[in-house]
């Protein structure tokens, strides 16, 4: 065998032996988080088993913004089931409801909206005037009474960290929830009202002869995503509850506190992809890199669950839904399966 070839062969074998002796520890997994740590909260739940696949700050209180309308809709669906209303029932719009800031459909006092259109207006447009009108109707003329009913319903569903003060999600320092509670509510809507869940997959609807477009850009972006609701106020950041149902996998993903709607949606997609992986339950939880951090900088400590919420914007600030590590074990189910 020629000497140069033999020397090359020996060198290659030596290199292979050296590599074989190196550590096989995989590189650290890093998950980019498009939010500040004091606003961020997230959870991914396997809706079939109730097991938590991923969570950060999921029991820390956050502002729900227009995710509030998920509970308003839950109460309206209950009224439909009980026969208290039908889809043709006309709901009157009061001065108080008509005066809500955008996003809204811009009703005048004394006008009415049918229940079917009201559902679509809350899901697709996230209309604050419609949500308040529905709350007043179901609350016997009082939105405050309806908010108390919403909170009672939340407790009955196991949403222990949630309190409602209004029907639409506009800023109120007493209106708080958690990512875990929003996952509970998302699962409850799907399980309790499967005949109505199709509303959450709609991205537009016709009203008074014009097309009303929605805010949930996850619909049609990721195959298998079939709802459900977005939310935004300045104090909360961009929130979303997303249902994924395809290829025998059913997930509920909640992300709260993102800096922008686009970054929130990117993050939801990343969490879905991560959760569909074959080794999710056994994988080491990723290192979190929050918004604005440099790659080499250390991660800040996560705020404790009872830490103060970021301040609400002053009155008159833009309202909800603009167009457009505390990591838990996966072994404990979020909700019992049924």
XYZ file of C-alpha atoms in Angstrom:
338
model
C 0.000 0.000 0.000
C 1.547 3.362 -0.966
C 2.882 5.285 2.019
C 0.899 8.554 1.354
C -2.369 6.647 1.182
C -1.524 4.721 4.371
C -0.745 7.942 6.200
C -4.073 9.455 5.140
C -5.924 6.320 6.238
C -4.259 6.393 9.651
C -5.123 10.070 10.060
C -8.798 9.435 9.179
C -9.031 6.537 11.628
C -7.477 8.665 14.354
C -9.984 11.439 13.703
C -12.881 9.004 13.860
C -11.600 7.569 17.125
C -11.288 11.068 18.552
C -14.856 11.937 17.561
C -16.146 8.703 19.046
C -14.632 9.666 22.376
C -16.344 13.055 22.448
C -19.513 13.688 24.480
C -22.793 12.838 22.771
C -24.788 15.407 24.746
C -27.063 17.257 22.303
C -26.690 21.013 22.006
C -28.855 23.111 24.288
C -32.345 23.717 22.924
C -33.267 27.407 22.791
C -36.830 28.653 22.331
C -37.278 32.257 21.241
C -40.085 33.960 23.152
C -41.560 37.063 21.458
C -42.531 38.732 24.742
C -41.198 40.286 27.916
C -40.997 37.804 30.823
C -43.474 39.767 32.960
C -46.140 39.462 30.243
C -45.386 36.046 28.755
C -47.390 32.972 29.619
C -47.980 29.856 27.555
C -49.308 26.336 27.739
C -49.778 23.446 25.316
C -52.258 20.735 26.274
C -52.989 17.416 24.616
C -56.760 17.833 24.449
C -57.309 14.081 24.050
C -55.577 13.113 27.293
C -55.598 16.392 29.198
C -51.829 16.214 29.683
C -49.714 19.348 29.700
C -46.946 19.161 27.085
C -45.389 22.567 27.731
C -45.997 25.468 30.070
C -44.359 28.643 31.279
C -46.034 30.949 33.816
C -49.298 29.176 33.049
C -50.761 29.906 36.509
C -49.544 33.513 36.669
C -52.296 36.064 36.265
C -52.457 38.009 33.025
C -55.015 40.294 31.363
C -57.267 38.285 29.013
C -58.190 41.111 26.618
C -60.669 39.767 24.040
C -60.120 36.165 25.109
C -62.844 37.268 27.540
C -65.350 36.846 24.715
C -64.767 33.081 24.830
C -66.655 33.058 28.132
C -69.321 35.456 26.822
C -69.831 32.999 23.974
C -69.886 30.039 26.380
C -72.739 31.702 28.264
C -74.572 32.475 25.022
C -74.210 28.868 23.841
C -75.676 27.719 27.165
C -78.628 30.051 26.621
C -79.143 28.531 23.168
C -79.079 25.011 24.598
C -81.548 25.860 27.360
C -83.952 27.481 24.904
C -83.672 30.894 26.519
C -82.692 32.279 23.104
C -82.726 31.029 19.530
C -80.411 32.025 16.710
C -83.149 34.389 15.496
C -83.596 36.169 18.846
C -83.009 39.927 18.502
C -80.637 41.429 21.091
C -81.089 45.161 21.733
C -78.099 47.514 21.793
C -78.118 49.990 24.683
C -76.380 53.366 24.925
C -73.725 51.714 27.071
C -73.118 48.940 24.548
C -73.068 51.325 21.569
C -70.544 53.588 23.339
C -67.837 50.911 23.634
C -64.570 51.738 21.855
C -63.431 49.746 18.811
C -63.194 47.092 17.691
C -66.983 47.180 17.105
C -69.739 47.083 14.489
C -70.898 50.644 15.306
C -74.505 50.188 16.309
C -76.786 53.032 17.290
C -78.850 52.969 20.461
C -82.054 51.014 19.968
C -80.781 48.872 17.095
C -80.793 45.096 17.465
C -78.714 42.157 16.293
C -79.788 38.529 15.937
C -77.994 35.888 18.005
C -76.405 34.150 15.023
C -74.859 37.407 13.799
C -73.838 38.299 17.351
C -71.875 35.059 17.645
C -70.061 35.731 14.378
C -69.413 39.357 15.342
C -67.737 38.303 18.597
C -65.728 35.452 17.077
C -64.640 37.066 13.813
C -64.624 40.818 14.477
C -64.268 40.652 18.279
C -66.900 43.392 18.422
C -67.000 45.048 21.839
C -70.405 46.673 21.348
C -71.955 43.301 20.507
C -70.305 41.526 23.453
C -71.620 44.135 25.889
C -75.121 43.941 24.349
C -75.092 40.159 24.781
C -73.846 40.520 28.360
C -76.590 42.983 29.229
C -79.240 40.769 27.640
C -78.143 37.629 29.481
C -77.434 39.559 32.683
C -80.942 40.939 32.993
C -79.935 44.383 31.786
C -76.700 44.613 33.781
C -73.219 43.938 32.388
C -71.904 43.871 35.981
C -74.361 41.101 36.826
C -73.327 39.203 33.730
C -69.620 39.538 34.666
C -70.433 38.014 38.064
C -72.200 35.157 36.265
C -69.143 34.696 34.035
C -66.869 34.452 37.075
C -69.157 31.918 38.730
C -69.144 29.841 35.542
C -65.353 30.078 35.393
C -65.090 28.648 38.910
C -67.419 25.784 38.014
C -65.140 24.899 35.082
C -62.036 24.902 37.293
C -60.721 28.303 36.191
C -59.395 29.219 39.629
C -57.280 32.207 38.579
C -59.890 34.087 36.547
C -62.153 37.010 37.452
C -64.338 38.892 34.976
C -65.461 42.515 35.226
C -66.941 43.012 31.758
C -68.198 40.997 28.795
C -65.761 42.146 26.137
C -62.236 42.291 27.584
C -61.608 46.041 27.560
C -59.103 47.214 30.202
C -60.047 46.678 33.846
C -57.447 46.013 36.525
C -59.748 43.443 38.152
C -60.230 41.398 34.985
C -57.548 38.707 35.067
C -56.976 35.145 33.957
C -54.190 32.622 33.419
C -52.947 30.704 30.409
C -54.016 27.495 32.113
C -57.547 28.817 32.652
C -57.822 29.856 29.009
C -56.789 26.334 27.985
C -59.481 24.951 30.290
C -62.050 27.252 28.684
C -60.942 26.380 25.157
C -61.274 22.671 25.900
C -64.637 23.191 27.588
C -66.019 25.054 24.558
C -64.994 22.212 22.246
C -66.310 19.451 24.504
C -69.512 21.110 25.665
C -70.597 22.706 22.391
C -69.202 20.720 19.460
C -72.240 21.751 17.401
C -71.265 25.421 17.769
C -67.486 25.171 17.597
C -67.515 25.705 13.822
C -68.024 29.427 14.474
C -64.447 29.657 15.763
C -63.053 28.528 12.426
C -64.689 31.355 10.482
C -62.414 34.127 9.225
C -65.120 36.436 7.826
C -68.893 36.878 7.630
C -71.464 39.006 5.838
C -73.284 41.685 7.849
C -75.647 44.293 6.449
C -74.433 43.604 2.944
C -70.706 43.943 3.618
C -67.920 41.471 4.282
C -66.478 41.652 7.790
C -62.989 40.190 8.060
C -61.403 38.744 11.192
C -58.123 38.944 13.095
C -57.144 35.287 13.541
C -54.413 34.767 10.961
C -53.653 31.275 12.301
C -56.707 30.067 10.381
C -55.477 28.818 7.026
C -51.844 29.313 8.009
C -51.260 25.937 9.678
C -53.054 22.815 8.476
C -55.156 21.455 11.310
C -55.777 24.757 13.091
C -59.538 25.157 13.536
C -59.860 28.154 15.889
C -60.332 29.757 18.300
C -59.758 33.395 19.542
C -57.301 36.275 19.621
C -57.042 39.238 21.991
C -55.097 42.437 22.526
C -54.917 45.384 24.858
C -51.744 47.330 25.517
C -51.372 45.932 29.042
C -51.724 42.316 27.939
C -49.827 42.195 24.670
C -51.050 39.892 21.924
C -52.898 36.810 23.193
C -54.310 33.778 21.446
C -55.971 30.439 22.157
C -55.494 28.019 19.256
C -57.003 24.607 18.596
C -55.053 22.157 16.427
C -56.826 18.981 15.307
C -55.242 16.812 12.589
C -53.712 13.384 11.980
C -55.049 11.998 15.241
C -53.532 14.781 17.375
C -55.587 17.397 19.172
C -53.810 20.282 20.916
C -54.863 23.448 22.704
C -52.166 26.130 22.571
C -52.317 29.349 24.588
C -49.813 32.179 24.160
C -50.145 35.441 26.073
C -48.150 38.653 26.066
C -46.469 38.663 22.651
C -45.029 41.895 21.266
C -46.793 41.613 17.887
C -49.508 39.478 16.315
C -47.085 38.088 13.734
C -44.536 37.046 16.370
C -47.308 35.507 18.460
C -48.452 33.431 15.492
C -44.881 32.337 14.706
C -44.503 31.243 18.322
C -47.765 29.278 18.269
C -46.614 27.489 15.129
C -43.266 26.659 16.759
C -45.029 25.265 19.843
C -47.320 23.131 17.679
C -44.368 21.702 15.745
C -42.479 21.047 18.970
C -45.488 19.334 20.564
C -46.067 17.071 17.558
C -42.531 15.689 17.801
C -42.187 12.035 18.805
C -40.145 12.717 21.968
C -41.962 15.738 23.384
C -42.751 14.174 26.747
C -39.145 13.102 27.401
C -37.335 16.061 25.852
C -35.368 18.465 28.006
C -37.266 21.709 28.402
C -35.730 24.429 26.239
C -33.826 27.465 27.399
C -36.038 30.518 26.956
C -34.763 33.626 25.204
C -37.129 36.524 25.795
C -37.794 39.528 23.602
C -34.848 41.923 23.426
C -32.275 39.563 24.911
C -28.854 39.137 23.376
C -27.904 35.530 22.662
C -25.035 35.578 25.147
C -26.890 37.279 27.995
C -28.181 35.271 30.974
C -31.909 34.709 31.256
C -33.732 36.734 33.905
C -35.556 34.997 36.710
C -39.183 34.294 35.860
C -41.573 36.399 37.950
C -43.338 34.524 40.755
C -47.011 33.637 40.180
C -48.222 36.444 42.447
C -46.031 39.139 40.931
C -47.675 42.433 39.996
C -49.272 42.691 36.599
C -48.018 45.344 34.196
C -50.037 48.549 34.381
C -53.192 49.121 32.403
C -53.225 51.891 29.800
C -54.967 55.148 30.709
C -58.612 55.632 29.727
C -59.079 56.395 26.058
C -56.185 54.216 24.906
C -56.666 51.932 21.872
C -58.957 49.045 22.716
C -58.815 45.326 22.175
C -58.048 43.140 19.171
C -56.254 45.315 16.664
C -56.817 44.098 13.050
C -54.585 42.290 11.555
C -38.378 28.258 34.472
C -41.719 27.397 35.791
C -42.059 24.398 33.469
C -44.472 21.709 34.557
C -44.256 17.952 34.314
C -46.319 16.568 31.428
C -47.579 13.699 33.547
C -50.473 15.411 35.314
C -53.634 15.945 33.243
C -54.990 19.473 33.003
C -58.565 18.241 32.843
C -60.029 14.783 33.337
C -60.852 13.085 30.043
C -64.495 12.437 29.280
